[in-house]
PDB file of C-alpha atoms and ligand atoms in Angstrom:
ATOM      1  CA  PRO A   1       8.041   0.785  -6.208  1.00 95.00           C
ATOM      2  CA  THR A   2       9.710   4.046  -7.215  1.00 97.00           C
ATOM      3  CA  ALA A   3      12.079   5.369  -4.564  1.00 98.00           C
ATOM      4  CA  THR A   4      11.181   8.744  -3.106  1.00 98.00           C
ATOM      5  CA  GLY A   5      14.849   9.587  -2.438  1.00 98.00           C
ATOM      6  CA  SER A   6      18.147   7.968  -1.474  1.00 98.00           C
ATOM      7  CA  VAL A   7      20.004   7.650   1.801  1.00 98.00           C
ATOM      8  CA  LYS A   8      23.668   6.662   1.744  1.00 98.00           C
ATOM      9  CA  VAL A   9      24.628   5.036   5.016  1.00 98.00           C
ATOM     10  CA  ASP A  10      28.089   4.049   6.193  1.00 96.00           C
ATOM     11  CA  GLU A  11      27.233   2.132   9.318  1.00 98.00           C
ATOM     12  CA  THR A  12      24.515  -0.167  10.615  1.00 98.00           C
ATOM     13  CA  THR A  13      21.288   1.576  11.632  1.00 98.00           C
ATOM     14  CA  GLU A  14      19.962   0.221  14.931  1.00 98.00           C
ATOM     15  CA  VAL A  15      16.157   0.075  15.026  1.00 98.00           C
ATOM     16  CA  SER A  16      13.981  -0.257  18.095  1.00 98.00           C
ATOM     17  CA  GLY A  17      10.301   0.598  17.862  1.00 98.00           C
ATOM     18  CA  THR A  18       9.416   1.437  14.235  1.00 98.00           C
ATOM     19  CA  LEU A  19      11.486   2.846  11.411  1.00 98.00           C
ATOM     20  CA  ASP A  20       9.317   3.985   8.469  1.00 98.00           C
ATOM     21  CA  GLY A  21      11.588   4.714   5.523  1.00 98.00           C
ATOM     22  CA  GLY A  22       8.916   6.479   3.448  1.00 98.00           C
ATOM     23  CA  LEU A  23      10.053   4.347   0.490  1.00 98.00           C
ATOM     24  CA  LYS A  24      13.482   5.943   0.367  1.00 98.00           C
ATOM     25  CA  ARG A  25      16.357   3.829  -0.981  1.00 98.00           C
ATOM     26  CA  TYR A  26      19.011   2.967   1.615  1.00 98.00           C
ATOM     27  CA  PHE A  27      22.399   1.761   0.388  1.00 98.00           C
ATOM     28  CA  GLY A  28      26.098   1.767   1.193  1.00 98.00           C
ATOM     29  CA  ILE A  29      27.053  -1.207   3.401  1.00 98.00           C
ATOM     30  CA  GLY A  30      29.555  -3.859   2.305  1.00 97.00           C
ATOM     31  CA  ASP A  31      30.635  -4.601  -1.250  1.00 96.00           C
ATOM     32  CA  GLY A  32      27.605  -6.350  -2.736  1.00 94.00           C
ATOM     33  CA  GLY A  33      29.482  -9.668  -2.719  1.00 95.00           C
ATOM     34  CA  GLN A  34      29.122 -12.969  -0.894  1.00 97.00           C
ATOM     35  CA  SER A  35      31.499 -12.380   2.021  1.00 96.00           C
ATOM     36  CA  GLU A  36      29.846 -13.593   5.246  1.00 96.00           C
ATOM     37  CA  SER A  37      31.604 -10.955   7.356  1.00 95.00           C
ATOM     38  CA  GLN A  38      29.705  -7.893   6.122  1.00 98.00           C
ATOM     39  CA  ASP A  39      27.684  -5.740   8.481  1.00 98.00           C
ATOM     40  CA  PRO A  40      23.921  -5.549   8.242  1.00 98.00           C
ATOM     41  CA  MET A  41      22.306  -2.371   6.984  1.00 98.00           C
ATOM     42  CA  PHE A  42      19.634  -2.487   9.718  1.00 98.00           C
ATOM     43  CA  GLU A  43      19.746  -4.274  13.052  1.00 98.00           C
ATOM     44  CA  LEU A  44      16.317  -4.647  14.661  1.00 99.00           C
ATOM     45  CA  ALA A  45      15.898  -5.027  18.404  1.00 98.00           C
ATOM     46  CA  ASN A  46      13.360  -7.506  19.772  1.00 98.00           C
ATOM     47  CA  GLY A  47       9.879  -6.266  18.800  1.00 98.00           C
ATOM     48  CA  ALA A  48      11.054  -3.725  16.205  1.00 99.00           C
ATOM     49  CA  THR A  49       9.334  -2.948  12.900  1.00 99.00           C
ATOM     50  CA  LEU A  50      10.877  -1.830   9.623  1.00 99.00           C
ATOM     51  CA  ARG A  51       8.462  -0.554   7.004  1.00 98.00           C
ATOM     52  CA  ASN A  52       8.414   1.111   3.607  1.00 98.00           C
ATOM     53  CA  VAL A  53      12.113   0.756   2.918  1.00 99.00           C
ATOM     54  CA  ILE A  54      13.873   0.124  -0.389  1.00 98.00           C
ATOM     55  CA  ILE A  55      17.241  -1.517   0.140  1.00 98.00           C
ATOM     56  CA  GLY A  56      19.564  -0.686  -2.759  1.00 98.00           C
ATOM     57  CA  ALA A  57      23.149  -1.801  -3.352  1.00 98.00           C
ATOM     58  CA  PRO A  58      25.517  -2.428  -1.758  1.00 98.00           C
ATOM     59  CA  ALA A  59      23.376  -3.825   1.053  1.00 97.00           C
ATOM     60  CA  GLY A  60      25.900  -5.872   3.055  1.00 98.00           C
ATOM     61  CA  ASP A  61      24.186  -8.503   5.159  1.00 98.00           C
ATOM     62  CA  GLY A  62      20.786  -6.810   4.804  1.00 98.00           C
ATOM     63  CA  VAL A  63      18.508  -6.780   7.839  1.00 99.00           C
ATOM     64  CA  HIS A  64      19.251  -8.596  11.100  1.00 99.00           C
ATOM     65  CA  CYS A  65      16.505  -9.328  13.622  1.00 99.00           C
ATOM     66  CA  THR A  66      17.922 -10.096  17.048  1.00 98.00           C
ATOM     67  CA  GLY A  67      14.489 -11.217  18.327  1.00 98.00           C
ATOM     68  CA  SER A  68      10.906 -11.044  17.110  1.00 98.00           C
ATOM     69  CA  CYS A  69      10.474  -8.453  14.350  1.00 99.00           C
ATOM     70  CA  THR A  70       8.167  -7.218  11.589  1.00 99.00           C
ATOM     71  CA  LEU A  71       9.205  -6.198   8.079  1.00 99.00           C
ATOM     72  CA  ILE A  72       6.398  -4.510   6.136  1.00 99.00           C
ATOM     73  CA  ASN A  73       6.728  -3.463   2.495  1.00 99.00           C
ATOM     74  CA  VAL A  74      10.507  -3.828   2.389  1.00 99.00           C
ATOM     75  CA  TRP A  75      12.077  -4.195  -1.075  1.00 99.00           C
ATOM     76  CA  TRP A  76      15.576  -5.452  -1.869  1.00 98.00           C
ATOM     77  CA  GLU A  77      16.635  -4.251  -5.332  1.00 98.00           C
ATOM     78  CA  ASP A  78      19.864  -6.263  -5.357  1.00 98.00           C
ATOM     79  CA  VAL A  79      20.319  -8.573  -2.371  1.00 98.00           C
ATOM     80  CA  GLY A  80      23.821  -8.547  -0.883  1.00 97.00           C
ATOM     81  CA  GLU A  81      25.164 -11.608   0.949  1.00 98.00           C
ATOM     82  CA  ASP A  82      21.570 -12.250   1.992  1.00 98.00           C
ATOM     83  CA  ALA A  83      18.481 -10.102   2.538  1.00 98.00           C
ATOM     84  CA  ALA A  84      17.558 -10.722   6.183  1.00 99.00           C
ATOM     85  CA  THR A  85      18.688 -12.942   9.044  1.00 98.00           C
ATOM     86  CA  PHE A  86      16.391 -14.008  11.889  1.00 98.00           C
ATOM     87  CA  LYS A  87      18.273 -14.626  15.112  1.00 98.00           C
ATOM     88  CA  GLY A  88      15.698 -14.788  17.919  1.00 98.00           C
ATOM     89  CA  ASN A  89      15.144 -17.693  20.304  1.00 97.00           C
ATOM     90  CA  ALA A  90      12.719 -20.601  20.126  1.00 97.00           C
ATOM     91  CA  SER A  91       9.733 -18.417  21.033  1.00 97.00           C
ATOM     92  CA  ALA A  92      10.487 -15.641  18.520  1.00 98.00           C
ATOM     93  CA  THR A  93       7.984 -14.767  15.799  1.00 98.00           C
ATOM     94  CA  TYR A  94       8.974 -12.851  12.723  1.00 99.00           C
ATOM     95  CA  LEU A  95       6.712 -11.437  10.005  1.00 99.00           C
ATOM     96  CA  VAL A  96       7.607 -10.361   6.485  1.00 99.00           C
ATOM     97  CA  ASP A  97       4.488  -8.905   4.837  1.00 99.00           C
ATOM     98  CA  GLY A  98       4.578  -7.346   1.362  1.00 99.00           C
ATOM     99  CA  GLY A  99       7.681  -6.326  -0.532  1.00 99.00           C
ATOM    100  CA  GLY A 100      10.087  -8.345  -2.620  1.00 99.00           C
ATOM    101  CA  ALA A 101      13.691  -9.270  -3.312  1.00 98.00           C
ATOM    102  CA  ARG A 102      15.792  -9.498  -6.466  1.00 98.00           C
ATOM    103  CA  SER A 103      19.220 -10.735  -7.466  1.00 98.00           C
ATOM    104  CA  ALA A 104      20.305 -12.962  -4.601  1.00 98.00           C
ATOM    105  CA  SER A 105      23.274 -15.109  -5.662  1.00 97.00           C
ATOM    106  CA  ASP A 106      22.439 -17.447  -2.806  1.00 97.00           C
ATOM    107  CA  LYS A 107      19.850 -16.986  -0.059  1.00 98.00           C
ATOM    108  CA  VAL A 108      17.226 -14.328   0.639  1.00 98.00           C
ATOM    109  CA  PHE A 109      15.909 -15.118   4.139  1.00 99.00           C
ATOM    110  CA  GLN A 110      18.312 -16.840   6.508  1.00 98.00           C
ATOM    111  CA  HIS A 111      16.843 -18.334   9.696  1.00 98.00           C
ATOM    112  CA  ASN A 112      19.695 -18.800  12.153  1.00 98.00           C
ATOM    113  CA  GLY A 113      17.817 -18.511  15.479  1.00 98.00           C
ATOM    114  CA  GLY A 114      14.683 -20.399  16.456  1.00 98.00           C
ATOM    115  CA  GLY A 115      10.980 -19.646  16.271  1.00 98.00           C
ATOM    116  CA  THR A 116       8.541 -19.121  13.415  1.00 98.00           C
ATOM    117  CA  LEU A 117       8.970 -16.898  10.389  1.00 99.00           C
ATOM    118  CA  THR A 118       5.872 -15.942   8.373  1.00 99.00           C
ATOM    119  CA  ILE A 119       6.453 -14.575   4.868  1.00 99.00           C
ATOM    120  CA  ARG A 120       3.370 -13.434   2.972  1.00 98.00           C
ATOM    121  CA  ASN A 121       2.444 -11.287  -0.008  1.00 99.00           C
ATOM    122  CA  PHE A 122       6.057 -11.389  -1.173  1.00 99.00           C
ATOM    123  CA  GLN A 123       7.772 -11.683  -4.550  1.00 98.00           C
ATOM    124  CA  VAL A 124      11.229 -13.033  -5.287  1.00 98.00           C
ATOM    125  CA  GLU A 125      13.139 -12.945  -8.576  1.00 97.00           C
ATOM    126  CA  ASP A 126      16.563 -14.296  -9.556  1.00 96.00           C
ATOM    127  CA  ALA A 127      17.552 -16.015  -6.337  1.00 97.00           C
ATOM    128  CA  GLY A 128      19.017 -19.244  -5.006  1.00 97.00           C
ATOM    129  CA  LYS A 129      16.737 -19.979  -2.048  1.00 98.00           C
ATOM    130  CA  LEU A 130      13.969 -17.726  -0.787  1.00 98.00           C
ATOM    131  CA  TYR A 131      14.281 -19.288   2.692  1.00 99.00           C
ATOM    132  CA  ARG A 132      16.910 -21.418   4.389  1.00 98.00           C
ATOM    133  CA  ALA A 133      16.847 -22.761   7.912  1.00 98.00           C
ATOM    134  CA  CYS A 134      20.475 -22.708   9.049  1.00 98.00           C
ATOM    135  CA  GLY A 135      22.165 -25.998   8.271  1.00 97.00           C
ATOM    136  CA  ASN A 136      25.187 -25.576  10.536  1.00 97.00           C
ATOM    137  CA  CYS A 137      24.443 -23.045  13.248  1.00 97.00           C
ATOM    138  CA  SER A 138      25.798 -23.928  16.663  1.00 90.00           C
ATOM    139  CA  THR A 139      22.297 -24.171  18.190  1.00 89.00           C
ATOM    140  CA  SER A 140      20.160 -26.679  16.324  1.00 89.00           C
ATOM    141  CA  TYR A 141      16.782 -25.059  16.983  1.00 96.00           C
ATOM    142  CA  GLU A 142      13.593 -26.261  15.386  1.00 97.00           C
ATOM    143  CA  ARG A 143      12.889 -23.633  12.762  1.00 98.00           C
ATOM    144  CA  HIS A 144       9.462 -23.068  11.280  1.00 98.00           C
ATOM    145  CA  VAL A 145       8.450 -21.101   8.219  1.00 98.00           C
ATOM    146  CA  VAL A 146       4.996 -20.231   6.903  1.00 99.00           C
ATOM    147  CA  LEU A 147       4.887 -19.011   3.302  1.00 99.00           C
ATOM    148  CA  ASP A 148       1.626 -17.674   1.863  1.00 99.00           C
ATOM    149  CA  ARG A 149       0.876 -15.730  -1.324  1.00 98.00           C
ATOM    150  CA  ILE A 150       4.397 -15.821  -2.760  1.00 98.00           C
ATOM    151  CA  THR A 151       5.350 -15.191  -6.384  1.00 98.00           C
ATOM    152  CA  VAL A 152       8.597 -16.854  -7.417  1.00 97.00           C
ATOM    153  CA  THR A 153      10.526 -16.085 -10.586  1.00 96.00           C
ATOM    154  CA  ASN A 154      13.774 -17.726 -11.698  1.00 94.00           C
ATOM    155  CA  THR A 155      14.641 -19.082  -8.255  1.00 96.00           C
ATOM    156  CA  LYS A 156      16.065 -22.508  -7.385  1.00 95.00           C
ATOM    157  CA  THR A 157      14.288 -23.347  -4.149  1.00 97.00           C
ATOM    158  CA  VAL A 158      11.473 -21.708  -2.231  1.00 98.00           C
ATOM    159  CA  ALA A 159      12.238 -23.273   1.173  1.00 98.00           C
ATOM    160  CA  GLY A 160      15.210 -25.277   2.457  1.00 98.00           C
ATOM    161  CA  ILE A 161      14.770 -26.978   5.833  1.00 98.00           C
ATOM    162  CA  ASN A 162      16.619 -29.523   7.989  1.00 98.00           C
ATOM    163  CA  SER A 163      14.403 -32.553   8.481  1.00 95.00           C
ATOM    164  CA  ASN A 164      16.643 -33.862  11.256  1.00 96.00           C
ATOM    165  CA  PHE A 165      16.177 -30.730  13.401  1.00 97.00           C
ATOM    166  CA  GLY A 166      12.358 -30.883  13.293  1.00 97.00           C
ATOM    167  CA  ASP A 167      12.070 -27.920  10.939  1.00 98.00           C
ATOM    168  CA  THR A 168       8.806 -27.364   9.102  1.00 98.00           C
ATOM    169  CA  ALA A 169       7.715 -25.357   6.065  1.00 98.00           C
ATOM    170  CA  THR A 170       4.043 -24.627   5.411  1.00 98.00           C
ATOM    171  CA  LEU A 171       3.419 -23.396   1.887  1.00 98.00           C
ATOM    172  CA  THR A 172       0.161 -22.059   0.430  1.00 98.00           C
ATOM    173  CA  ASN A 173      -0.632 -19.988  -2.652  1.00 98.00           C
ATOM    174  CA  ILE A 174       2.841 -20.243  -4.206  1.00 97.00           C
ATOM    175  CA  THR A 175       2.947 -19.031  -7.820  1.00 96.00           C
ATOM    176  CA  VAL A 176       5.968 -19.954  -9.922  1.00 95.00           C
ATOM    177  CA  VAL A 177       6.443 -17.861 -13.066  1.00 91.00           C
ATOM    178  CA  GLY A 178       9.123 -17.420 -15.740  1.00 77.00           C
ATOM    179  CA  ASP A 179      10.745 -20.702 -14.850  1.00 67.00           C
ATOM    180  CA  ALA A 180      12.833 -21.058 -18.001  1.00 69.00           C
ATOM    181  CA  LYS A 181      16.371 -20.875 -16.601  1.00 68.00           C
ATOM    182  CA  LYS A 182      16.037 -22.738 -13.317  1.00 74.00           C
ATOM    183  CA  SER A 183      13.654 -25.491 -12.427  1.00 90.00           C
ATOM    184  CA  THR A 184      12.160 -24.269  -9.179  1.00 95.00           C
ATOM    185  CA  LYS A 185      11.861 -26.657  -6.246  1.00 96.00           C
ATOM    186  CA  ILE A 186       9.203 -25.844  -3.698  1.00 97.00           C
ATOM    187  CA  CYS A 187      10.810 -27.440  -0.657  1.00 98.00           C
ATOM    188  CA  THR A 188      14.255 -28.966  -0.265  1.00 97.00           C
ATOM    189  CA  ARG A 189      14.976 -31.164   2.744  1.00 98.00           C
ATOM    190  CA  PHE A 190      18.511 -31.110   4.117  1.00 97.00           C
ATOM    191  CA  GLN A 191      20.283 -32.824   6.998  1.00 97.00           C
ATOM    192  CA  GLY A 192      21.642 -30.163   9.298  1.00 97.00           C
ATOM    193  CA  THR A 193      24.929 -30.420  11.203  1.00 95.00           C
ATOM    194  CA  THR A 194      26.219 -28.521  14.243  1.00 87.00           C
TER     195      THR A 194
HETATM  196  O1  DGU B 201      27.138 -22.442   5.048  1.00 74.60           O
HETATM  197  O2  DGU B 201      27.639 -21.016   7.839  1.00 74.60           O
HETATM  198  O3  DGU B 201      24.915 -18.360   5.377  1.00 74.60           O
HETATM  199  O4  DGU B 201      24.169 -16.428   8.195  1.00 74.60           O
HETATM  200  C1  DGU B 201      26.533 -22.047   5.979  1.00 74.60           C
HETATM  201  C2  DGU B 201      26.884 -20.788   6.709  1.00 74.60           C
HETATM  202  C3  DGU B 201      25.660 -20.228   7.199  1.00 74.60           C
HETATM  203  C4  DGU B 201      25.556 -18.830   7.598  1.00 74.60           C
HETATM  204  C5  DGU B 201      24.597 -18.158   6.689  1.00 74.60           C
HETATM  205  C6  DGU B 201      24.448 -16.715   7.040  1.00 74.60           C
HETATM  206  O5  DGU B 201      24.714 -21.108   7.606  1.00 74.60           O
HETATM  207  O6  DGU B 201      26.751 -18.154   7.556  1.00 74.60           O
HETATM  208  O7  DGU B 201      24.596 -15.892   6.169  1.00 74.60           O
HETATM  209 CA1   CA B 202      25.292 -16.584   4.075  1.00 74.60          CA
HETATM  210 CA1   CA B 203      22.983  -9.507  -5.452  1.00 74.60          CA
HETATM  211 CA1   CA B 204      24.490 -13.598   5.959  1.00 74.60          CA
END
């Protein structure tokens, strides 16, 4: 989408309830690189919703959800270290509906807590993995992902899960396009460690 304006931020925005960005571009956290110690641009409290936001660059560690959360029509123009991290407990549910992400050197959605992440109506282009269940987080939760109506361009892996932690990935309506540079894998099974 075309941004309706730009907002330069210099610290993490805490969201509880709903933040509707009106399709403005938010940018200004971190250096755009792969350092794991960058701050997130948005930190969502349990139950919070982020909608209609364009995340520009630099975007730091993107969006953090501390519990259940909803991301509607959120677009990452140039993913920073990663696009969003889901950190709730085993009963958390997270929804990403609409939107898309581009230019992720490594991962887009990082599932470090427990629970179930649903990603639907989403497009990803030029990325390593669209989804990765944490392979070495200190708590070895079962992590579940449901992917539906996803368009994948020039991306290595759609979902990476740890078979030994009981993780699952449910994939439907996945469209792979423009697959000339990287041969896209739909699901990669890893062995997680703690
Ligand atoms: O190599 O420790 O990349 O939260 C694995 C890392 C890792 C996390 C993750 C993240 O699992 O740091 O960005
Ligand atoms: Ca990372
Ligand atoms: Ca990037
Ligand atoms: Ca990260």
